[in-house]
């Protein structure tokens, strides 16, 4: 614990990993769904394929658990090219379906050939999906959490996409027609509503009037809003984009 306290960089990296667990859990759930789909397809395509150099008792698609285990071996890079060749085997290296010849056998003997048409498509699509999509999604989740935590250390107003959506939802209550302005007395109630929603810009009005006024002025100043009149009877005006293309009033 003392070592992590002294090494702030290492402590930040551990915090980033812990904060990324939720996003990585969602990615893992999606990858599990893809594994389920490919395991079922593998059982359908290669469940009866004869053993070869890679396809054998430890790597096959005969049962669902074994198919999942085989896919995990492919993710780990375990000889999947030879496995693809074994699953694409065709005559004369395998036996097609035929009528039973022995007296102990009934009906038709199924084929133990692979599927050369679908084998490469199956394995290459799975490889690309795992290593080109999901691996990058894991990296993107960690980088996004790291950038958010870095920005959060520099500014107390850092907001996520959920914060923007909750801000928009609260704003629409006081500006249902989308004029981009609200009355000054409504600003206190609006910020109090944000505080109730857990928004970083929210400030509870009750018992914190001075803090509310301070934060209100900071927000308006950060947004490039200039005050006209005094606090009791003023309204605030901002130029969009800083080029005078339009004006929004907080009356």
PDB file of C-alpha atoms in Angstrom:
ATOM      1  CA  UNK A   1       0.000   0.000   0.000  1.00  0.00           C
ATOM      2  CA  UNK A   2       2.839   2.415   0.857  1.00  0.00           C
ATOM      3  CA  UNK A   3       4.539   1.567  -2.436  1.00  0.00           C
ATOM      4  CA  UNK A   4       1.373   2.368  -4.404  1.00  0.00           C
ATOM      5  CA  UNK A   5       1.010   5.604  -2.465  1.00  0.00           C
ATOM      6  CA  UNK A   6       4.501   6.700  -3.413  1.00  0.00           C
ATOM      7  CA  UNK A   7       4.321   5.566  -7.039  1.00  0.00           C
ATOM      8  CA  UNK A   8       1.502   7.796  -8.228  1.00  0.00           C
ATOM      9  CA  UNK A   9       1.821   6.675 -11.838  1.00  0.00           C
ATOM     10  CA  UNK A  10       1.360   3.022 -10.905  1.00  0.00           C
ATOM     11  CA  UNK A  11      -1.516   3.917  -8.607  1.00  0.00           C
ATOM     12  CA  UNK A  12      -3.223   5.809 -11.447  1.00  0.00           C
ATOM     13  CA  UNK A  13      -2.815   2.842 -13.799  1.00  0.00           C
ATOM     14  CA  UNK A  14      -4.396   0.511 -11.240  1.00  0.00           C
ATOM     15  CA  UNK A  15      -7.269   2.956 -10.787  1.00  0.00           C
ATOM     16  CA  UNK A  16      -7.734   3.071 -14.564  1.00  0.00           C
ATOM     17  CA  UNK A  17      -7.895  -0.727 -14.744  1.00  0.00           C
ATOM     18  CA  UNK A  18     -10.413  -0.879 -11.910  1.00  0.00           C
ATOM     19  CA  UNK A  19     -12.560   1.830 -13.497  1.00  0.00           C
ATOM     20  CA  UNK A  20     -12.412  -0.002 -16.834  1.00  0.00           C
ATOM     21  CA  UNK A  21     -13.883  -3.214 -15.424  1.00  0.00           C
ATOM     22  CA  UNK A  22     -17.473  -2.220 -16.168  1.00  0.00           C
ATOM     23  CA  UNK A  23     -16.743  -1.414 -19.828  1.00  0.00           C
ATOM     24  CA  UNK A  24     -14.628  -4.540 -20.239  1.00  0.00           C
ATOM     25  CA  UNK A  25     -17.396  -6.636 -18.686  1.00  0.00           C
ATOM     26  CA  UNK A  26     -19.789  -5.420 -21.400  1.00  0.00           C
ATOM     27  CA  UNK A  27     -17.236  -6.265 -24.093  1.00  0.00           C
ATOM     28  CA  UNK A  28     -16.687  -9.696 -22.532  1.00  0.00           C
ATOM     29  CA  UNK A  29     -20.433 -10.353 -22.545  1.00  0.00           C
ATOM     30  CA  UNK A  30     -20.587  -9.507 -26.254  1.00  0.00           C
ATOM     31  CA  UNK A  31     -17.574 -11.714 -26.965  1.00  0.00           C
ATOM     32  CA  UNK A  32     -19.225 -14.564 -25.029  1.00  0.00           C
ATOM     33  CA  UNK A  33     -22.242 -14.273 -27.310  1.00  0.00           C
ATOM     34  CA  UNK A  34     -19.965 -14.516 -30.356  1.00  0.00           C
ATOM     35  CA  UNK A  35     -18.239 -17.559 -28.848  1.00  0.00           C
ATOM     36  CA  UNK A  36     -21.621 -19.195 -28.364  1.00  0.00           C
ATOM     37  CA  UNK A  37     -22.581 -18.577 -32.006  1.00  0.00           C
ATOM     38  CA  UNK A  38     -19.263 -19.856 -33.382  1.00  0.00           C
ATOM     39  CA  UNK A  39     -19.359 -22.912 -31.113  1.00  0.00           C
ATOM     40  CA  UNK A  40     -22.790 -23.872 -32.437  1.00  0.00           C
ATOM     41  CA  UNK A  41     -21.648 -23.295 -36.028  1.00  0.00           C
ATOM     42  CA  UNK A  42     -18.510 -25.362 -35.408  1.00  0.00           C
ATOM     43  CA  UNK A  43     -20.593 -28.255 -34.093  1.00  0.00           C
ATOM     44  CA  UNK A  44     -22.848 -28.019 -37.130  1.00  0.00           C
ATOM     45  CA  UNK A  45     -20.019 -27.850 -39.670  1.00  0.00           C
ATOM     46  CA  UNK A  46     -17.203 -29.943 -38.147  1.00  0.00           C
ATOM     47  CA  UNK A  47     -18.845 -32.102 -35.464  1.00  0.00           C
ATOM     48  CA  UNK A  48     -18.233 -35.359 -37.393  1.00  0.00           C
ATOM     49  CA  UNK A  49     -14.966 -34.467 -39.130  1.00  0.00           C
ATOM     50  CA  UNK A  50     -12.233 -37.100 -38.832  1.00  0.00           C
ATOM     51  CA  UNK A  51      -9.206 -36.418 -36.660  1.00  0.00           C
ATOM     52  CA  UNK A  52      -6.048 -35.046 -38.205  1.00  0.00           C
ATOM     53  CA  UNK A  53      -2.773 -33.465 -37.148  1.00  0.00           C
ATOM     54  CA  UNK A  54      -4.476 -30.773 -35.009  1.00  0.00           C
ATOM     55  CA  UNK A  55      -8.084 -31.922 -34.822  1.00  0.00           C
ATOM     56  CA  UNK A  56      -8.189 -34.603 -32.148  1.00  0.00           C
ATOM     57  CA  UNK A  57      -9.405 -35.512 -28.660  1.00  0.00           C
ATOM     58  CA  UNK A  58      -8.270 -32.186 -27.186  1.00  0.00           C
ATOM     59  CA  UNK A  59      -9.372 -29.930 -30.085  1.00  0.00           C
ATOM     60  CA  UNK A  60     -12.656 -30.745 -31.796  1.00  0.00           C
ATOM     61  CA  UNK A  61     -16.245 -29.580 -32.198  1.00  0.00           C
ATOM     62  CA  UNK A  62     -18.042 -32.764 -31.181  1.00  0.00           C
ATOM     63  CA  UNK A  63     -19.705 -31.292 -28.079  1.00  0.00           C
ATOM     64  CA  UNK A  64     -20.546 -27.748 -27.030  1.00  0.00           C
ATOM     65  CA  UNK A  65     -18.086 -27.563 -24.075  1.00  0.00           C
ATOM     66  CA  UNK A  66     -15.327 -29.001 -26.265  1.00  0.00           C
ATOM     67  CA  UNK A  67     -16.174 -26.504 -29.023  1.00  0.00           C
ATOM     68  CA  UNK A  68     -15.911 -23.596 -26.538  1.00  0.00           C
ATOM     69  CA  UNK A  69     -12.568 -24.952 -25.322  1.00  0.00           C
ATOM     70  CA  UNK A  70     -11.339 -25.256 -28.915  1.00  0.00           C
ATOM     71  CA  UNK A  71     -12.292 -21.653 -29.633  1.00  0.00           C
ATOM     72  CA  UNK A  72     -10.391 -20.523 -26.535  1.00  0.00           C
ATOM     73  CA  UNK A  73      -7.364 -22.427 -27.834  1.00  0.00           C
ATOM     74  CA  UNK A  74      -7.696 -20.550 -31.128  1.00  0.00           C
ATOM     75  CA  UNK A  75      -7.813 -17.254 -29.200  1.00  0.00           C
ATOM     76  CA  UNK A  76      -4.552 -18.274 -27.523  1.00  0.00           C
ATOM     77  CA  UNK A  77      -3.050 -18.965 -30.976  1.00  0.00           C
ATOM     78  CA  UNK A  78      -2.897 -22.734 -30.532  1.00  0.00           C
ATOM     79  CA  UNK A  79      -2.134 -24.191 -33.996  1.00  0.00           C
ATOM     80  CA  UNK A  80      -5.366 -22.937 -35.529  1.00  0.00           C
ATOM     81  CA  UNK A  81      -4.113 -22.991 -39.145  1.00  0.00           C
ATOM     82  CA  UNK A  82      -3.579 -26.758 -39.030  1.00  0.00           C
ATOM     83  CA  UNK A  83      -6.950 -27.080 -37.320  1.00  0.00           C
ATOM     84  CA  UNK A  84      -8.516 -25.192 -40.240  1.00  0.00           C
ATOM     85  CA  UNK A  85      -6.849 -27.567 -42.705  1.00  0.00           C
ATOM     86  CA  UNK A  86      -8.131 -30.608 -40.792  1.00  0.00           C
ATOM     87  CA  UNK A  87     -11.660 -29.182 -40.807  1.00  0.00           C
ATOM     88  CA  UNK A  88     -11.407 -28.641 -44.583  1.00  0.00           C
ATOM     89  CA  UNK A  89     -10.358 -32.212 -45.400  1.00  0.00           C
ATOM     90  CA  UNK A  90     -12.097 -33.838 -48.337  1.00  0.00           C
ATOM     91  CA  UNK A  91     -11.887 -36.992 -50.444  1.00  0.00           C
ATOM     92  CA  UNK A  92      -9.752 -39.055 -50.900  1.00  0.00           C
ATOM     93  CA  UNK A  93      -8.546 -38.298 -47.346  1.00  0.00           C
ATOM     94  CA  UNK A  94     -11.960 -38.911 -45.793  1.00  0.00           C
ATOM     95  CA  UNK A  95     -15.042 -41.035 -46.324  1.00  0.00           C
ATOM     96  CA  UNK A  96     -18.290 -39.757 -47.754  1.00  0.00           C
ATOM     97  CA  UNK A  97     -21.658 -40.824 -46.399  1.00  0.00           C
ATOM     98  CA  UNK A  98     -22.566 -44.343 -47.492  1.00  0.00           C
ATOM     99  CA  UNK A  99     -24.913 -47.178 -46.709  1.00  0.00           C
ATOM    100  CA  UNK A 100     -23.965 -49.432 -43.825  1.00  0.00           C
ATOM    101  CA  UNK A 101     -22.258 -52.616 -44.926  1.00  0.00           C
ATOM    102  CA  UNK A 102     -21.721 -54.431 -41.633  1.00  0.00           C
ATOM    103  CA  UNK A 103     -24.589 -56.346 -40.124  1.00  0.00           C
ATOM    104  CA  UNK A 104     -24.150 -54.524 -36.830  1.00  0.00           C
ATOM    105  CA  UNK A 105     -24.666 -51.148 -38.487  1.00  0.00           C
ATOM    106  CA  UNK A 106     -28.095 -49.811 -39.379  1.00  0.00           C
ATOM    107  CA  UNK A 107     -28.962 -47.148 -41.908  1.00  0.00           C
ATOM    108  CA  UNK A 108     -26.446 -44.724 -43.403  1.00  0.00           C
ATOM    109  CA  UNK A 109     -22.932 -44.086 -42.131  1.00  0.00           C
ATOM    110  CA  UNK A 110     -22.381 -40.320 -41.945  1.00  0.00           C
ATOM    111  CA  UNK A 111     -19.500 -38.646 -43.690  1.00  0.00           C
ATOM    112  CA  UNK A 112     -16.363 -37.760 -41.754  1.00  0.00           C
ATOM    113  CA  UNK A 113     -15.211 -35.167 -44.308  1.00  0.00           C
ATOM    114  CA  UNK A 114     -14.782 -31.527 -43.477  1.00  0.00           C
ATOM    115  CA  UNK A 115     -16.249 -28.527 -45.243  1.00  0.00           C
ATOM    116  CA  UNK A 116     -13.640 -26.895 -47.521  1.00  0.00           C
ATOM    117  CA  UNK A 117     -16.149 -24.211 -48.518  1.00  0.00           C
ATOM    118  CA  UNK A 118     -16.900 -23.002 -44.998  1.00  0.00           C
ATOM    119  CA  UNK A 119     -13.732 -23.956 -43.107  1.00  0.00           C
ATOM    120  CA  UNK A 120     -11.545 -20.985 -44.131  1.00  0.00           C
ATOM    121  CA  UNK A 121     -14.481 -18.581 -43.821  1.00  0.00           C
ATOM    122  CA  UNK A 122     -15.259 -19.857 -40.312  1.00  0.00           C
ATOM    123  CA  UNK A 123     -11.721 -19.681 -38.942  1.00  0.00           C
ATOM    124  CA  UNK A 124     -10.598 -16.456 -40.622  1.00  0.00           C
ATOM    125  CA  UNK A 125     -13.779 -14.617 -39.650  1.00  0.00           C
ATOM    126  CA  UNK A 126     -13.385 -15.775 -36.032  1.00  0.00           C
ATOM    127  CA  UNK A 127      -9.716 -14.771 -35.987  1.00  0.00           C
ATOM    128  CA  UNK A 128     -10.455 -11.299 -37.423  1.00  0.00           C
ATOM    129  CA  UNK A 129     -13.395 -10.785 -35.074  1.00  0.00           C
ATOM    130  CA  UNK A 130     -11.339 -11.596 -31.987  1.00  0.00           C
ATOM    131  CA  UNK A 131      -8.000 -10.000 -32.789  1.00  0.00           C
ATOM    132  CA  UNK A 132      -9.100  -7.055 -34.952  1.00  0.00           C
ATOM    133  CA  UNK A 133     -12.340  -6.106 -33.199  1.00  0.00           C
ATOM    134  CA  UNK A 134     -12.586  -7.293 -29.607  1.00  0.00           C
ATOM    135  CA  UNK A 135      -8.904  -6.807 -28.777  1.00  0.00           C
ATOM    136  CA  UNK A 136      -9.137  -3.207 -29.998  1.00  0.00           C
ATOM    137  CA  UNK A 137     -12.350  -2.727 -28.037  1.00  0.00           C
ATOM    138  CA  UNK A 138     -10.569  -3.726 -24.826  1.00  0.00           C
ATOM    139  CA  UNK A 139      -7.725  -1.314 -25.593  1.00  0.00           C
ATOM    140  CA  UNK A 140     -10.193   1.464 -26.470  1.00  0.00           C
ATOM    141  CA  UNK A 141     -12.077   0.956 -23.195  1.00  0.00           C
ATOM    142  CA  UNK A 142      -8.881   1.287 -21.167  1.00  0.00           C
ATOM    143  CA  UNK A 143      -7.678   4.324 -23.143  1.00  0.00           C
ATOM    144  CA  UNK A 144     -11.061   6.012 -22.804  1.00  0.00           C
ATOM    145  CA  UNK A 145     -11.033   5.487 -19.044  1.00  0.00           C
ATOM    146  CA  UNK A 146      -7.461   6.749 -18.831  1.00  0.00           C
ATOM    147  CA  UNK A 147      -8.218   9.903 -20.835  1.00  0.00           C
ATOM    148  CA  UNK A 148     -11.316  10.561 -18.732  1.00  0.00           C
ATOM    149  CA  UNK A 149      -9.393  10.162 -15.477  1.00  0.00           C
ATOM    150  CA  UNK A 150      -6.593  12.406 -16.765  1.00  0.00           C
ATOM    151  CA  UNK A 151      -9.036  15.103 -17.813  1.00  0.00           C
ATOM    152  CA  UNK A 152     -10.867  14.724 -14.510  1.00  0.00           C
ATOM    153  CA  UNK A 153      -7.708  15.585 -12.640  1.00  0.00           C
ATOM    154  CA  UNK A 154      -7.395  18.893 -14.525  1.00  0.00           C
ATOM    155  CA  UNK A 155     -10.981  20.045 -14.427  1.00  0.00           C
ATOM    156  CA  UNK A 156     -13.862  19.567 -12.040  1.00  0.00           C
ATOM    157  CA  UNK A 157     -16.341  19.909 -14.885  1.00  0.00           C
ATOM    158  CA  UNK A 158     -15.417  16.707 -16.736  1.00  0.00           C
ATOM    159  CA  UNK A 159     -18.581  14.984 -17.916  1.00  0.00           C
ATOM    160  CA  UNK A 160     -19.369  11.682 -19.584  1.00  0.00           C
ATOM    161  CA  UNK A 161     -21.940  11.000 -22.271  1.00  0.00           C
ATOM    162  CA  UNK A 162     -24.450  10.020 -19.585  1.00  0.00           C
ATOM    163  CA  UNK A 163     -23.940  13.400 -17.931  1.00  0.00           C
ATOM    164  CA  UNK A 164     -24.656  15.211 -21.191  1.00  0.00           C
ATOM    165  CA  UNK A 165     -27.821  13.183 -21.712  1.00  0.00           C
ATOM    166  CA  UNK A 166     -29.046  13.835 -18.163  1.00  0.00           C
ATOM    167  CA  UNK A 167     -28.270  17.555 -18.585  1.00  0.00           C
ATOM    168  CA  UNK A 168     -30.304  17.636 -21.799  1.00  0.00           C
ATOM    169  CA  UNK A 169     -33.184  15.806 -20.129  1.00  0.00           C
ATOM    170  CA  UNK A 170     -33.237  18.270 -17.220  1.00  0.00           C
ATOM    171  CA  UNK A 171     -32.910  21.274 -19.566  1.00  0.00           C
ATOM    172  CA  UNK A 172     -35.877  20.207 -21.672  1.00  0.00           C
ATOM    173  CA  UNK A 173     -38.126  20.551 -18.641  1.00  0.00           C
ATOM    174  CA  UNK A 174     -37.495  24.325 -18.543  1.00  0.00           C
ATOM    175  CA  UNK A 175     -36.926  24.839 -22.275  1.00  0.00           C
ATOM    176  CA  UNK A 176     -39.322  22.410 -23.994  1.00  0.00           C
ATOM    177  CA  UNK A 177     -39.294  24.327 -27.297  1.00  0.00           C
ATOM    178  CA  UNK A 178     -35.504  24.391 -27.543  1.00  0.00           C
ATOM    179  CA  UNK A 179     -34.927  28.145 -27.552  1.00  0.00           C
ATOM    180  CA  UNK A 180     -31.603  27.656 -25.735  1.00  0.00           C
ATOM    181  CA  UNK A 181     -32.532  29.970 -22.852  1.00  0.00           C
ATOM    182  CA  UNK A 182     -34.222  29.854 -19.476  1.00  0.00           C
ATOM    183  CA  UNK A 183     -35.245  32.490 -16.958  1.00  0.00           C
ATOM    184  CA  UNK A 184     -32.722  33.429 -14.295  1.00  0.00           C
ATOM    185  CA  UNK A 185     -34.957  32.313 -11.354  1.00  0.00           C
ATOM    186  CA  UNK A 186     -35.226  28.908 -13.049  1.00  0.00           C
ATOM    187  CA  UNK A 187     -31.451  28.473 -13.059  1.00  0.00           C
ATOM    188  CA  UNK A 188     -31.356  27.772  -9.323  1.00  0.00           C
ATOM    189  CA  UNK A 189     -34.076  25.115  -9.586  1.00  0.00           C
ATOM    190  CA  UNK A 190     -32.432  23.683 -12.693  1.00  0.00           C
ATOM    191  CA  UNK A 191     -29.066  23.270 -10.958  1.00  0.00           C
ATOM    192  CA  UNK A 192     -30.805  21.823  -7.922  1.00  0.00           C
ATOM    193  CA  UNK A 193     -32.429  19.236 -10.208  1.00  0.00           C
ATOM    194  CA  UNK A 194     -29.008  18.395 -11.637  1.00  0.00           C
ATOM    195  CA  UNK A 195     -27.688  17.877  -8.114  1.00  0.00           C
ATOM    196  CA  UNK A 196     -30.546  15.477  -7.393  1.00  0.00           C
ATOM    197  CA  UNK A 197     -29.560  13.519 -10.520  1.00  0.00           C
ATOM    198  CA  UNK A 198     -25.926  13.307  -9.396  1.00  0.00           C
ATOM    199  CA  UNK A 199     -24.706  15.593 -12.193  1.00  0.00           C
ATOM    200  CA  UNK A 200     -21.271  17.219 -11.613  1.00  0.00           C
ATOM    201  CA  UNK A 201     -22.711  20.644 -12.507  1.00  0.00           C
ATOM    202  CA  UNK A 202     -25.549  20.307 -10.042  1.00  0.00           C
ATOM    203  CA  UNK A 203     -25.533  22.412  -6.883  1.00  0.00           C
ATOM    204  CA  UNK A 204     -28.159  21.947  -4.166  1.00  0.00           C
ATOM    205  CA  UNK A 205     -29.798  25.305  -3.516  1.00  0.00           C
ATOM    206  CA  UNK A 206     -31.045  24.645  -0.004  1.00  0.00           C
ATOM    207  CA  UNK A 207     -28.534  25.578   2.691  1.00  0.00           C
ATOM    208  CA  UNK A 208     -25.884  26.472   0.120  1.00  0.00           C
ATOM    209  CA  UNK A 209     -26.945  29.794  -1.374  1.00  0.00           C
ATOM    210  CA  UNK A 210     -23.449  31.306  -1.394  1.00  0.00           C
ATOM    211  CA  UNK A 211     -21.952  28.221  -2.977  1.00  0.00           C
ATOM    212  CA  UNK A 212     -24.709  28.178  -5.559  1.00  0.00           C
ATOM    213  CA  UNK A 213     -24.071  31.811  -6.545  1.00  0.00           C
ATOM    214  CA  UNK A 214     -20.332  31.161  -6.799  1.00  0.00           C
ATOM    215  CA  UNK A 215     -20.724  28.095  -8.976  1.00  0.00           C
ATOM    216  CA  UNK A 216     -23.340  29.834 -11.119  1.00  0.00           C
ATOM    217  CA  UNK A 217     -20.949  32.698 -11.867  1.00  0.00           C
ATOM    218  CA  UNK A 218     -18.129  30.236 -12.616  1.00  0.00           C
ATOM    219  CA  UNK A 219     -20.284  28.305 -15.061  1.00  0.00           C
ATOM    220  CA  UNK A 220     -21.467  31.436 -16.824  1.00  0.00           C
ATOM    221  CA  UNK A 221     -17.927  32.842 -16.979  1.00  0.00           C
ATOM    222  CA  UNK A 222     -16.546  29.570 -18.339  1.00  0.00           C
ATOM    223  CA  UNK A 223     -19.235  29.598 -21.033  1.00  0.00           C
ATOM    224  CA  UNK A 224     -18.256  33.118 -22.116  1.00  0.00           C
ATOM    225  CA  UNK A 225     -21.419  34.677 -20.709  1.00  0.00           C
ATOM    226  CA  UNK A 226     -21.376  38.341 -19.813  1.00  0.00           C
ATOM    227  CA  UNK A 227     -23.626  39.868 -17.215  1.00  0.00           C
ATOM    228  CA  UNK A 228     -25.969  42.761 -17.940  1.00  0.00           C
ATOM    229  CA  UNK A 229     -27.234  44.507 -14.788  1.00  0.00           C
ATOM    230  CA  UNK A 230     -26.863  43.305 -11.209  1.00  0.00           C
ATOM    231  CA  UNK A 231     -27.500  39.842  -9.796  1.00  0.00           C
ATOM    232  CA  UNK A 232     -31.023  40.603  -8.667  1.00  0.00           C
ATOM    233  CA  UNK A 233     -32.365  41.901 -11.970  1.00  0.00           C
ATOM    234  CA  UNK A 234     -29.807  40.845 -14.562  1.00  0.00           C
ATOM    235  CA  UNK A 235     -29.837  38.648 -17.595  1.00  0.00           C
ATOM    236  CA  UNK A 236     -26.886  37.015 -19.269  1.00  0.00           C
ATOM    237  CA  UNK A 237     -25.962  37.043 -22.941  1.00  0.00           C
ATOM    238  CA  UNK A 238     -23.529  34.788 -24.839  1.00  0.00           C
ATOM    239  CA  UNK A 239     -22.432  34.819 -28.469  1.00  0.00           C
ATOM    240  CA  UNK A 240     -22.403  31.358 -30.007  1.00  0.00           C
ATOM    241  CA  UNK A 241     -18.999  30.388 -31.328  1.00  0.00           C
ATOM    242  CA  UNK A 242     -17.552  33.747 -30.255  1.00  0.00           C
ATOM    243  CA  UNK A 243     -18.260  35.197 -33.714  1.00  0.00           C
ATOM    244  CA  UNK A 244     -21.553  36.932 -33.088  1.00  0.00           C
ATOM    245  CA  UNK A 245     -23.478  34.463 -35.207  1.00  0.00           C
ATOM    246  CA  UNK A 246     -26.288  34.331 -32.722  1.00  0.00           C
ATOM    247  CA  UNK A 247     -27.271  35.063 -29.176  1.00  0.00           C
ATOM    248  CA  UNK A 248     -28.724  33.034 -26.347  1.00  0.00           C
ATOM    249  CA  UNK A 249     -30.187  34.748 -23.317  1.00  0.00           C
ATOM    250  CA  UNK A 250     -30.483  33.421 -19.786  1.00  0.00           C
ATOM    251  CA  UNK A 251     -33.113  35.801 -18.598  1.00  0.00           C
TER     252      UNK A 251
END
